[in-house]
PDB file of C-alpha atoms in Angstrom:
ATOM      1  CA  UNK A 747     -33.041 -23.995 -17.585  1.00  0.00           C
ATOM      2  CA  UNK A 748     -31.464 -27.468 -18.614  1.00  0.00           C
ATOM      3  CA  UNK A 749     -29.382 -27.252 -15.691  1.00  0.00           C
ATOM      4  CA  UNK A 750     -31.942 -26.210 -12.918  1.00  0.00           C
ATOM      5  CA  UNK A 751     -34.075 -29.142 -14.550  1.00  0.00           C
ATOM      6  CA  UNK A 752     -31.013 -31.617 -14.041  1.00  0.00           C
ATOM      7  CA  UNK A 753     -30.816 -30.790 -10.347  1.00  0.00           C
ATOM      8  CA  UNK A 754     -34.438 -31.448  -9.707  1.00  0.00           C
ATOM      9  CA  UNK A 755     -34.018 -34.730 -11.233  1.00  0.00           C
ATOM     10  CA  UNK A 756     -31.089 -35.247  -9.307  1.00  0.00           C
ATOM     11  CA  UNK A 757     -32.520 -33.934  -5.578  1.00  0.00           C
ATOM     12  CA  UNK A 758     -35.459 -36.486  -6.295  1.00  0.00           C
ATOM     13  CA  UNK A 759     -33.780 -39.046  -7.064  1.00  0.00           C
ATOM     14  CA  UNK A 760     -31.583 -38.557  -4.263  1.00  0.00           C
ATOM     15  CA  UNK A 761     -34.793 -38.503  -1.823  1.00  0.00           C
ATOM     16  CA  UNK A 762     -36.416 -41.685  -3.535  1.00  0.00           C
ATOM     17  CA  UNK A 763     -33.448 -43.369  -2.893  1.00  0.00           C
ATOM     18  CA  UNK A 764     -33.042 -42.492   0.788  1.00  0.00           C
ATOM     19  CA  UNK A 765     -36.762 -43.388   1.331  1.00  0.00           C
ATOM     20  CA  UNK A 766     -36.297 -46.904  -0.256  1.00  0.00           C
ATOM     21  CA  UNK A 767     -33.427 -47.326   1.868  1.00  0.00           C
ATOM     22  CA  UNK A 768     -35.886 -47.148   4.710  1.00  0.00           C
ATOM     23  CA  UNK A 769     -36.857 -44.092   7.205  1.00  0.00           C
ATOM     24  CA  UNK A 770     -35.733 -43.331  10.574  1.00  0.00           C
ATOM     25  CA  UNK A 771     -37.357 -44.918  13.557  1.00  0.00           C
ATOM     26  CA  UNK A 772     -39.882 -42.250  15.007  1.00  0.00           C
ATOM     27  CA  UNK A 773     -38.580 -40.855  18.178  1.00  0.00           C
ATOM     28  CA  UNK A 774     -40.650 -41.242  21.487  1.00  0.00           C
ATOM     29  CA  UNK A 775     -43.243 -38.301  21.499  1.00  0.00           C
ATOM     30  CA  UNK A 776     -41.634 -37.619  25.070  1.00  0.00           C
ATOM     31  CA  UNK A 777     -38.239 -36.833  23.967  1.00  0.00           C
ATOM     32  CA  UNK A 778     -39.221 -34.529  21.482  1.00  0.00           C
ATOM     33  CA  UNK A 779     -40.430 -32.335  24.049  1.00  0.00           C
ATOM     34  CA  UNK A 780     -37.511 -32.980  26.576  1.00  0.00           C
ATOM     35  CA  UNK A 781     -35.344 -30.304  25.969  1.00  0.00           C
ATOM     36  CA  UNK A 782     -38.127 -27.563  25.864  1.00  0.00           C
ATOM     37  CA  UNK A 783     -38.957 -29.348  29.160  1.00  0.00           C
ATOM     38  CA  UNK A 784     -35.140 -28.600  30.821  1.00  0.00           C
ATOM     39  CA  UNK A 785     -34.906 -25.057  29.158  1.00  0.00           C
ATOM     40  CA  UNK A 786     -38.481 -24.139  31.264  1.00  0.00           C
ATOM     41  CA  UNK A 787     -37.051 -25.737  34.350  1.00  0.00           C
ATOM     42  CA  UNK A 788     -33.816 -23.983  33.836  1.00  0.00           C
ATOM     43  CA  UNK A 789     -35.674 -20.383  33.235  1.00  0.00           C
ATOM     44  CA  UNK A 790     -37.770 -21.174  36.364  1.00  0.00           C
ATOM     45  CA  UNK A 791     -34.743 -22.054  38.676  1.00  0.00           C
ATOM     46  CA  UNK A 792     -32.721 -18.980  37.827  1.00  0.00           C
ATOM     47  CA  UNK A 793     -35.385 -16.099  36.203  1.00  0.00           C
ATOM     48  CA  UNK A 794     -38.704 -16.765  37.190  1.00  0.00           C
ATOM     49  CA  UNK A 795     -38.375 -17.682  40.810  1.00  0.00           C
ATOM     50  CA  UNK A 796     -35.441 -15.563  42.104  1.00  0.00           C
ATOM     51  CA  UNK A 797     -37.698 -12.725  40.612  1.00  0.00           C
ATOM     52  CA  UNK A 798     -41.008 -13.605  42.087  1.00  0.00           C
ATOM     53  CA  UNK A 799     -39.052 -14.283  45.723  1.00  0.00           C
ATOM     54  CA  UNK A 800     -37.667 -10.891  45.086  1.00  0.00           C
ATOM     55  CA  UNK A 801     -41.281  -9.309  44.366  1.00  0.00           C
ATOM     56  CA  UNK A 802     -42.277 -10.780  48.081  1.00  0.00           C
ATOM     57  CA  UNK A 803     -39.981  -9.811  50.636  1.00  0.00           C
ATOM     58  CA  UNK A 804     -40.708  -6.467  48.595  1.00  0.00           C
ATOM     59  CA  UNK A 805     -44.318  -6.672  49.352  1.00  0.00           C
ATOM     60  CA  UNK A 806     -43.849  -7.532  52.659  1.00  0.00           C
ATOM     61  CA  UNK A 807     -41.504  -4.848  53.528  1.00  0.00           C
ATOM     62  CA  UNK A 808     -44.431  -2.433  52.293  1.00  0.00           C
ATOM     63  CA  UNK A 809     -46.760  -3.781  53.891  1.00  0.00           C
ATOM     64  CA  UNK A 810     -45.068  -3.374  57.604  1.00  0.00           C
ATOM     65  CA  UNK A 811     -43.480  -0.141  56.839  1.00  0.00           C
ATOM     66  CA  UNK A 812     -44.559   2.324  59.764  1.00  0.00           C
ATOM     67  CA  UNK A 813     -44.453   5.615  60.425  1.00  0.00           C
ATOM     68  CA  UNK A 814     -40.840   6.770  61.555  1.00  0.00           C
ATOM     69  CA  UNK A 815     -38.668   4.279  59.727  1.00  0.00           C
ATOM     70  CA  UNK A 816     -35.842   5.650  57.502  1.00  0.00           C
ATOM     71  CA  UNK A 817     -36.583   4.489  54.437  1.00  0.00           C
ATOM     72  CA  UNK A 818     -35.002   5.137  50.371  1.00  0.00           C
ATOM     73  CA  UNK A 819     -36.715   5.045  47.694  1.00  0.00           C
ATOM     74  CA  UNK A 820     -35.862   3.507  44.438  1.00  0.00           C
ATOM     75  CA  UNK A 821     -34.669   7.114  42.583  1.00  0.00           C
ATOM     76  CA  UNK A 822     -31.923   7.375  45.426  1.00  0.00           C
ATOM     77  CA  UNK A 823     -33.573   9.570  48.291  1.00  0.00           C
ATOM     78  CA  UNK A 824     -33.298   8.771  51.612  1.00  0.00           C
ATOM     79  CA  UNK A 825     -35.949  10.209  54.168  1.00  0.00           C
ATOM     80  CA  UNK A 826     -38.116   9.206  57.101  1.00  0.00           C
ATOM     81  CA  UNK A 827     -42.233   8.386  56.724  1.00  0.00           C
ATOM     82  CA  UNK A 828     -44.455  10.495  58.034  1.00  0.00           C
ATOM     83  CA  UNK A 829     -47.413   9.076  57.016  1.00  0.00           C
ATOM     84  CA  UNK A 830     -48.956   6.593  54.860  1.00  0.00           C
ATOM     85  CA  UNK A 831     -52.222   5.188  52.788  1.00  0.00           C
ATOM     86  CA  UNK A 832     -52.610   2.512  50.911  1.00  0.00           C
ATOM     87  CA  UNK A 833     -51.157   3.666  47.673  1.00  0.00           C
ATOM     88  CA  UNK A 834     -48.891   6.921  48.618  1.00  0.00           C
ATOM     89  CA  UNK A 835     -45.812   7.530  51.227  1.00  0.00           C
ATOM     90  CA  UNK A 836     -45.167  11.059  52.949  1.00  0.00           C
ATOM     91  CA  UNK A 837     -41.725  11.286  53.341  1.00  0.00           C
ATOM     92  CA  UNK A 838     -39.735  13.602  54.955  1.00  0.00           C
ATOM     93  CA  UNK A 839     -36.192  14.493  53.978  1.00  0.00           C
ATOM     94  CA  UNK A 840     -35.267  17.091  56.732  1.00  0.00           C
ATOM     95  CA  UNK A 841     -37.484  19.049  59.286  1.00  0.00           C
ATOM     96  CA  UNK A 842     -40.673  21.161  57.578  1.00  0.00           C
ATOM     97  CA  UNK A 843     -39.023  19.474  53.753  1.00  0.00           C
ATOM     98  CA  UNK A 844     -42.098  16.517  52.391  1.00  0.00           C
ATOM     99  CA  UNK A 845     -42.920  15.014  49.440  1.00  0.00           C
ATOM    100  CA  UNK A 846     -45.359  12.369  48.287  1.00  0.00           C
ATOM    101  CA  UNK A 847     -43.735   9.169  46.988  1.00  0.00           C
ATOM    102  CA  UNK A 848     -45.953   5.996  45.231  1.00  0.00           C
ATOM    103  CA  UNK A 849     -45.658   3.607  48.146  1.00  0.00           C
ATOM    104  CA  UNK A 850     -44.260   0.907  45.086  1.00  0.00           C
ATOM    105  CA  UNK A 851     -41.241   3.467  44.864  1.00  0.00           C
ATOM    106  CA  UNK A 852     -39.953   2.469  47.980  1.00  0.00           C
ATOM    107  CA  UNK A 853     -36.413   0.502  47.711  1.00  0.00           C
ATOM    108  CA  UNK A 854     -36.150  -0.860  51.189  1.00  0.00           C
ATOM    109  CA  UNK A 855     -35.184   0.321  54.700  1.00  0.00           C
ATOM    110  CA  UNK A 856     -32.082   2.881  55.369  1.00  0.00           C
ATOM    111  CA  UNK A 857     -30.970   0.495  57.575  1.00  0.00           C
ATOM    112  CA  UNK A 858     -30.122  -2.655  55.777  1.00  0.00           C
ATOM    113  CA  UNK A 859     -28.739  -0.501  52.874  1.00  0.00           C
ATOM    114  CA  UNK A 860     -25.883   0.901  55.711  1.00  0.00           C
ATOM    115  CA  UNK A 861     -25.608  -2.812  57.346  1.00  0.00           C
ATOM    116  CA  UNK A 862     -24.653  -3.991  54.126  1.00  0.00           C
ATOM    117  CA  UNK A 863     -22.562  -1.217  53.341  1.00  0.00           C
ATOM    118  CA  UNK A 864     -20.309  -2.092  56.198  1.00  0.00           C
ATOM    119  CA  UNK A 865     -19.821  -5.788  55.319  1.00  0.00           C
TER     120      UNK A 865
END
């Protein structure tokens, strides 16, 4: 008890001291908030806007896929559309074989995937 009493003499004191030496000048308001300012910039530059570039060549690849083009989807099979709505694919896999895919399932055309392949 005598000894936990001793220290909170001692921690106050300490503190008194330090303020009567005289506090800190306060920082500019700005800086405080300058490094959360570079972390967001830094997120946006290599997260947030690589992603959302990403998200539009996506939608614009959906939005001018046609009827006929080879296409794979994002679970790895590769087939050819045979018809589409807003919302759902018909792709078929070989002659008389279909199957309904979500039209946001769609990885990309065959195409690309075998031109970049060969490089």
């Amino acid at each position: 008890m005598l000894k936990s009493l001793l220290a909170i003499v001692a921690l106050s004191s300490t503190n008194a001291f330090a303020q009567a030496a005289g506090a800190a000048p306060a920082q500019n308001p700005i800086m405080q908030f300058l490094p959360l300012v570079v972390v967001f910039v830094i997120f946006y530059f290599f997260m947030i806007r690589p992603q959302k570039k990403k998200y539009e060549e996506e939608q614009a690849l959906l939005e001018k896929l046609a009827k006929g083009d080879e296409i794979y989807t994002k679970s790895g099979l590769i087939g050819t559309v045979y018809g589409i709505t807003d919302t759902v694919v018909t792709v078929e896999v070989s002659e008389g074989v279909r199957f309904k895919v979500l039209k946001n399932q769609i990885g990309g055309l065959y195409k690309t995937l075998t031109e970049s392949a060969k490089k």
